[in-house]
Short mmCIF file of C-alpha atoms in Angstrom, two decimals:
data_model
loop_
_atom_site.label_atom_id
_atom_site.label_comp_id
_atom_site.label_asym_id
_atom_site.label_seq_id
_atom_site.Cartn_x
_atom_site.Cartn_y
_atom_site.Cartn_z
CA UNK A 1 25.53 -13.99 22.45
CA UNK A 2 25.57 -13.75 18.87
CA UNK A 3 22.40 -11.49 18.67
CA UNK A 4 18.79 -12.09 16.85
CA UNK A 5 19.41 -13.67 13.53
CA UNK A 6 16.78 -12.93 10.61
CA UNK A 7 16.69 -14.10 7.13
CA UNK A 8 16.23 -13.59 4.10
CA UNK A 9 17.49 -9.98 4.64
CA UNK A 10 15.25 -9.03 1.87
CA UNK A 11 12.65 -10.27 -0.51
CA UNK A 12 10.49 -9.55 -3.52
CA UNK A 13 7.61 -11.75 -4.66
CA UNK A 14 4.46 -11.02 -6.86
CA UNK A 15 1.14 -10.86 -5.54
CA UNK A 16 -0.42 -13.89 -4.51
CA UNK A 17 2.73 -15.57 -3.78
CA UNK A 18 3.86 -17.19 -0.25
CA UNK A 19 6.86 -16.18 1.56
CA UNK A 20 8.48 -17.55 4.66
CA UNK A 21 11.06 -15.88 6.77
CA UNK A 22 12.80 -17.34 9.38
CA UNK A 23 14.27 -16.31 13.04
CA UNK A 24 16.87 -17.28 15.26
CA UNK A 25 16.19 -15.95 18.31
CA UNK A 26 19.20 -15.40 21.42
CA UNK A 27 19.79 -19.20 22.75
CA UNK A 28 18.93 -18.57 26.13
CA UNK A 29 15.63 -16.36 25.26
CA UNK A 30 12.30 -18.32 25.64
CA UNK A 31 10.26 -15.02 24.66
CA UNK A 32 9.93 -14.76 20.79
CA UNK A 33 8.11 -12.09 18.83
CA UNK A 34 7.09 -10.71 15.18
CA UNK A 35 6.21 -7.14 14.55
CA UNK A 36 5.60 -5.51 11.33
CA UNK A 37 7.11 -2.11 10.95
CA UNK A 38 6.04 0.58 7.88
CA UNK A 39 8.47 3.85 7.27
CA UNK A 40 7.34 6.36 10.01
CA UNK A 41 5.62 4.19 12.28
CA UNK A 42 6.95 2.07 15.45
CA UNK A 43 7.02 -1.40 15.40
CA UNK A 44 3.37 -3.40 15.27
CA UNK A 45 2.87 -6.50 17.20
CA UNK A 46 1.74 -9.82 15.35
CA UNK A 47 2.29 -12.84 17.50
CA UNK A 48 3.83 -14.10 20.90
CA UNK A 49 5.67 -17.46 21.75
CA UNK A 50 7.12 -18.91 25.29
CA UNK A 51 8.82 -21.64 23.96
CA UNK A 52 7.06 -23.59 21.36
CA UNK A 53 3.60 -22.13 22.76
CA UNK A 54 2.07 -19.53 20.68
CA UNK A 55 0.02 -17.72 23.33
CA UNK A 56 -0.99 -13.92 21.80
CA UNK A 57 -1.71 -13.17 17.89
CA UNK A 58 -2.75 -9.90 16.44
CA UNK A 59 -6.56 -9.34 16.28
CA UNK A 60 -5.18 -7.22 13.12
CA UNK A 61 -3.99 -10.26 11.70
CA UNK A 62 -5.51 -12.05 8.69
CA UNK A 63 -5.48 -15.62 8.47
CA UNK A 64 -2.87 -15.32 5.80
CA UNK A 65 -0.44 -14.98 8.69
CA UNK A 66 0.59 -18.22 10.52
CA UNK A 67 3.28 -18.35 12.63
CA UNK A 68 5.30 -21.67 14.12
CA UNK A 69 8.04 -21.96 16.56
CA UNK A 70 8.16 -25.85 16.37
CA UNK A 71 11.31 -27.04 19.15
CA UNK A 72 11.18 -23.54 21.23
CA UNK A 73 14.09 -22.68 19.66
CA UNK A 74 13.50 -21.09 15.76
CA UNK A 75 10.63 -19.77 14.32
CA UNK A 76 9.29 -19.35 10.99
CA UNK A 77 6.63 -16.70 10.03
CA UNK A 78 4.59 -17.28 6.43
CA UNK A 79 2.33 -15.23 4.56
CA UNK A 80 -0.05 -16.37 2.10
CA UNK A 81 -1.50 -14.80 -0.89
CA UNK A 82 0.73 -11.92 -0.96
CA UNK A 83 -0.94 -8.80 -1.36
CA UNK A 84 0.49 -5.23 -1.76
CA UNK A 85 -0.64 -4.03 2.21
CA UNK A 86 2.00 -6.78 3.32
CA UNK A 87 4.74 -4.87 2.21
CA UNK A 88 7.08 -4.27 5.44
CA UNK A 89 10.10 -4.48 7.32
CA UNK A 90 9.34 -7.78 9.16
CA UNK A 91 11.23 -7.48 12.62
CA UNK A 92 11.62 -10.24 15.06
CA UNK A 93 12.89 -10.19 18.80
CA UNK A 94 13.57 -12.39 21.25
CA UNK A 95 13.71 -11.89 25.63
CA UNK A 96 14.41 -13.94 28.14
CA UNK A 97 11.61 -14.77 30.34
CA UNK A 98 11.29 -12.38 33.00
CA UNK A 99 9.08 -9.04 32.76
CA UNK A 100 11.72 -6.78 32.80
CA UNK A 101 14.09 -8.54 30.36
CA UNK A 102 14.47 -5.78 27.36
CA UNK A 103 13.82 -7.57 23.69
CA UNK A 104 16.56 -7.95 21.56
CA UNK A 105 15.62 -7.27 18.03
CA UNK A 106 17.00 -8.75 14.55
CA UNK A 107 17.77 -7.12 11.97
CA UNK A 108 14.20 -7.59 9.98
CA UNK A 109 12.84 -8.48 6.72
CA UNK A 110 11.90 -5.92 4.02
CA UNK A 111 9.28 -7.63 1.94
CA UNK A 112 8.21 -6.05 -0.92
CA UNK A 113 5.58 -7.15 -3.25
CA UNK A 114 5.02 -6.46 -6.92
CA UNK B 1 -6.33 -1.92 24.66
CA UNK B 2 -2.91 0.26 24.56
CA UNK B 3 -3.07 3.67 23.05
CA UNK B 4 1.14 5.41 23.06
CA UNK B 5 0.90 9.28 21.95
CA UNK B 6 4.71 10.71 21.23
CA UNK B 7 5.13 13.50 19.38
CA UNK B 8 6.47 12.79 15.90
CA UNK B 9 9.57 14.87 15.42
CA UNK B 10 11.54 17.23 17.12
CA UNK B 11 14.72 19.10 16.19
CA UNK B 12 17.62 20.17 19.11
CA UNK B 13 21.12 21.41 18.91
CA UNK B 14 24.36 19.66 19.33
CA UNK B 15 25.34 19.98 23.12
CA UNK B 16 21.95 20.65 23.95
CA UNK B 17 19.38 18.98 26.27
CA UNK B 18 16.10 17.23 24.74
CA UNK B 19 12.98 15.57 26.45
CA UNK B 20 10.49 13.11 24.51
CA UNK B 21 7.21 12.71 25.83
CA UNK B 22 5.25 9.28 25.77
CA UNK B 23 1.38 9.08 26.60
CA UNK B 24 0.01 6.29 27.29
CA UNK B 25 -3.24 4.07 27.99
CA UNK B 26 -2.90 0.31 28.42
CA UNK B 27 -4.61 -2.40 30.76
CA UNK B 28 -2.41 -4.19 33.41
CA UNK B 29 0.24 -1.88 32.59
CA UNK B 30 4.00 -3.90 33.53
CA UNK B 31 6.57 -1.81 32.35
CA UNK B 32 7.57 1.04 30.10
CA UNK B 33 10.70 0.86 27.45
CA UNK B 34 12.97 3.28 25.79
CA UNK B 35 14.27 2.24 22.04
CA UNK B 36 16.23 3.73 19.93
CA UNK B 37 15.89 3.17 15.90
CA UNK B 38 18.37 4.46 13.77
CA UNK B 39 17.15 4.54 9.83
CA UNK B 40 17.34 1.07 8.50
CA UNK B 41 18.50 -0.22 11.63
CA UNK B 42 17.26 -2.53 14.25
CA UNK B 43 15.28 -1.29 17.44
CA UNK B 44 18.05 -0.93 20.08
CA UNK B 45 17.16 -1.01 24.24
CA UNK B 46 17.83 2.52 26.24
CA UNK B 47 15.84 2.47 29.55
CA UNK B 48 13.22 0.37 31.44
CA UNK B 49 10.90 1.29 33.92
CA UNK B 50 8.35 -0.10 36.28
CA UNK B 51 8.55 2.04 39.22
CA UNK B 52 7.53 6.05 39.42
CA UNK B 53 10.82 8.38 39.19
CA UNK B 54 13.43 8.72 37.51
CA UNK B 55 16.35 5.80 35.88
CA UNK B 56 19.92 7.25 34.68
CA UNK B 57 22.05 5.70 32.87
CA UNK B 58 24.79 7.83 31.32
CA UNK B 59 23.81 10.67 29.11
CA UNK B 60 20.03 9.23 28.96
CA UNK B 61 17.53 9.11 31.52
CA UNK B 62 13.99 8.23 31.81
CA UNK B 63 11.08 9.24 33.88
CA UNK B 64 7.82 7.47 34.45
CA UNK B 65 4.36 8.47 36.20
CA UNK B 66 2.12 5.89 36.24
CA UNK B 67 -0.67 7.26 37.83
CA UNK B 68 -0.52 10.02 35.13
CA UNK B 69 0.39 7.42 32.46
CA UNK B 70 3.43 9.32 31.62
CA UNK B 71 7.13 8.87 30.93
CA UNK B 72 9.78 11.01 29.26
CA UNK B 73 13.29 10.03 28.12
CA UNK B 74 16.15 13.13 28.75
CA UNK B 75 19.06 12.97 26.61
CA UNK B 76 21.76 14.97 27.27
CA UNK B 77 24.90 16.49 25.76
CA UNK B 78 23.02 15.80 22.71
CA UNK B 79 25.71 14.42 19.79
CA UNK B 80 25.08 14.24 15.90
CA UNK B 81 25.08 10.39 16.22
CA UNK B 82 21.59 10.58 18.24
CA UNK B 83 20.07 11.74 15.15
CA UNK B 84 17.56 8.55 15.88
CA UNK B 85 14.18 7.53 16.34
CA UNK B 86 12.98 6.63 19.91
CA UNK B 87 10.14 4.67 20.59
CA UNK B 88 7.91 4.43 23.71
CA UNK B 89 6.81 0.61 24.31
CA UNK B 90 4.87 -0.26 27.50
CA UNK B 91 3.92 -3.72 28.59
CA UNK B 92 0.63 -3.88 28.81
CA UNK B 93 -2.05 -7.25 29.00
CA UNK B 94 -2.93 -8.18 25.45
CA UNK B 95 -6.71 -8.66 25.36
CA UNK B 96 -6.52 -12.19 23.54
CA UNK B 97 -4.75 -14.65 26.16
CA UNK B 98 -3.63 -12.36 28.77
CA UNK B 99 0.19 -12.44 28.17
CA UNK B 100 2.14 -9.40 28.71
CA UNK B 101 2.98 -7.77 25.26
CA UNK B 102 5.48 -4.21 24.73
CA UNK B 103 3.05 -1.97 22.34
CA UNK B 104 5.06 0.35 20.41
CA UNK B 105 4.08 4.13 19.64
CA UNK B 106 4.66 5.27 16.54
CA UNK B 107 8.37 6.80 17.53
CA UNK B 108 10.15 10.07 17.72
CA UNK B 109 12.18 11.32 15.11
CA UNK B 110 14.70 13.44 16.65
CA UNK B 111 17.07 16.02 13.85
CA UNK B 112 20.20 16.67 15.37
CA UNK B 113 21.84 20.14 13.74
CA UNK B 114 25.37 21.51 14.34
#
């Protein structure tokens, strides 16, 4: 079990710019999610997959925010035209597939934008 | 949709005994989780529960009430190193496509002094 992998660790782009960070989620854990966390608040749900399937998304979320988990097994979360709002610690976790399987989280990506 | 109250700090004394409340209103509630969140850190699992009463585990317990929509977590023996944030996340039906999703409250920042 080598934990929830996350990268970049960090990144800073200009407005208007796309960004892509990537997840590796536990092996054995079909359950994959993205929250967006701000300083001082808990973490904010954006999107869902079981497996490749992306079954929940964020009535918050724009349509700058598409989200892909193409084999079941990675998944890759890009914004498009940056704008300042986005700026976030970009956590995702991972579960296996039973309700009362905790979710392991990585270690995030702060996004910052100019 | 899912509404978690905690309260947003609280301060307690090495040694001592602290309780942090959690709130809630969801639909198709499936579960309540305890987190901890130390600055800069990664969301780590605590407690789970499903069932009214009480779980132990160790110098942290946690309580739930679901007719009341309640739940507390009780640390004791309180150490400097639980200087944390804890945050409340209950499984509750996402409105979109019916999946279960954990909705995070905005956390509790709990100051442990000498």
């Amino acid at each position: 079990d080598t934990g929830v992998s996350q990268n970049p660790r960090h990144k800073i782009t200009k407005r208007g710019q796309n960004v892509t960070f990537r997840c590796d989620p536990i092996s054995e854990h079909n359950r994959l999610y993205w929250y967006r966390q701000t300083l001082g608040q808990g973490p904010e749900f954006l999107t869902y997959f079981q497996n490749e399937a992306q079954l929940e998304k964020s009535r918050l979320l724009s349509d700058r925010f598409s989200a892909e988990r193409p084999k079941g097994s990675f998944s890759t979360l890009e914004i498009q035209r940056t704008e300042q709002g986005d700026s976030a610690m970009y956590l995702c976790a991972s579960s296996r597939g039973t309700g009362n399987q905790p979710q392991h989280f990585g270690d995030g990506t702060r996004l910052s934008i100019l | 949709g899912q509404n978690i109250d905690q309260p947003t700090e609280m301060t307690a004394t090495e040694g001592a005994i602290v309780q942090i409340n959690c709130t809630y209103q969801t639909s198709g509630f499936n579960g309540l989780f305890w987190y901890q969140q130390h600055a800069g850190e990664a969301p780590t699992f605590l407690s789970y529960n499903v069932l009214d009463g009480l779980e132990e585990k160790g110098r942290f317990s946690s309580f739930l009430s679901r007719s009341k929509g309640y739940s507390y977590l009780l640390l004791k023996e309180l150490q400097m190193k639980d200087s944390a944030s804890y945050l409340c996340a209950v499984r509750g039906m996402h409105a979109s496509g019916g999946s279960y999703i954990p909705t995070f409250g905005r956390g509790t920042s709990l100051i442990v002094h000498p």
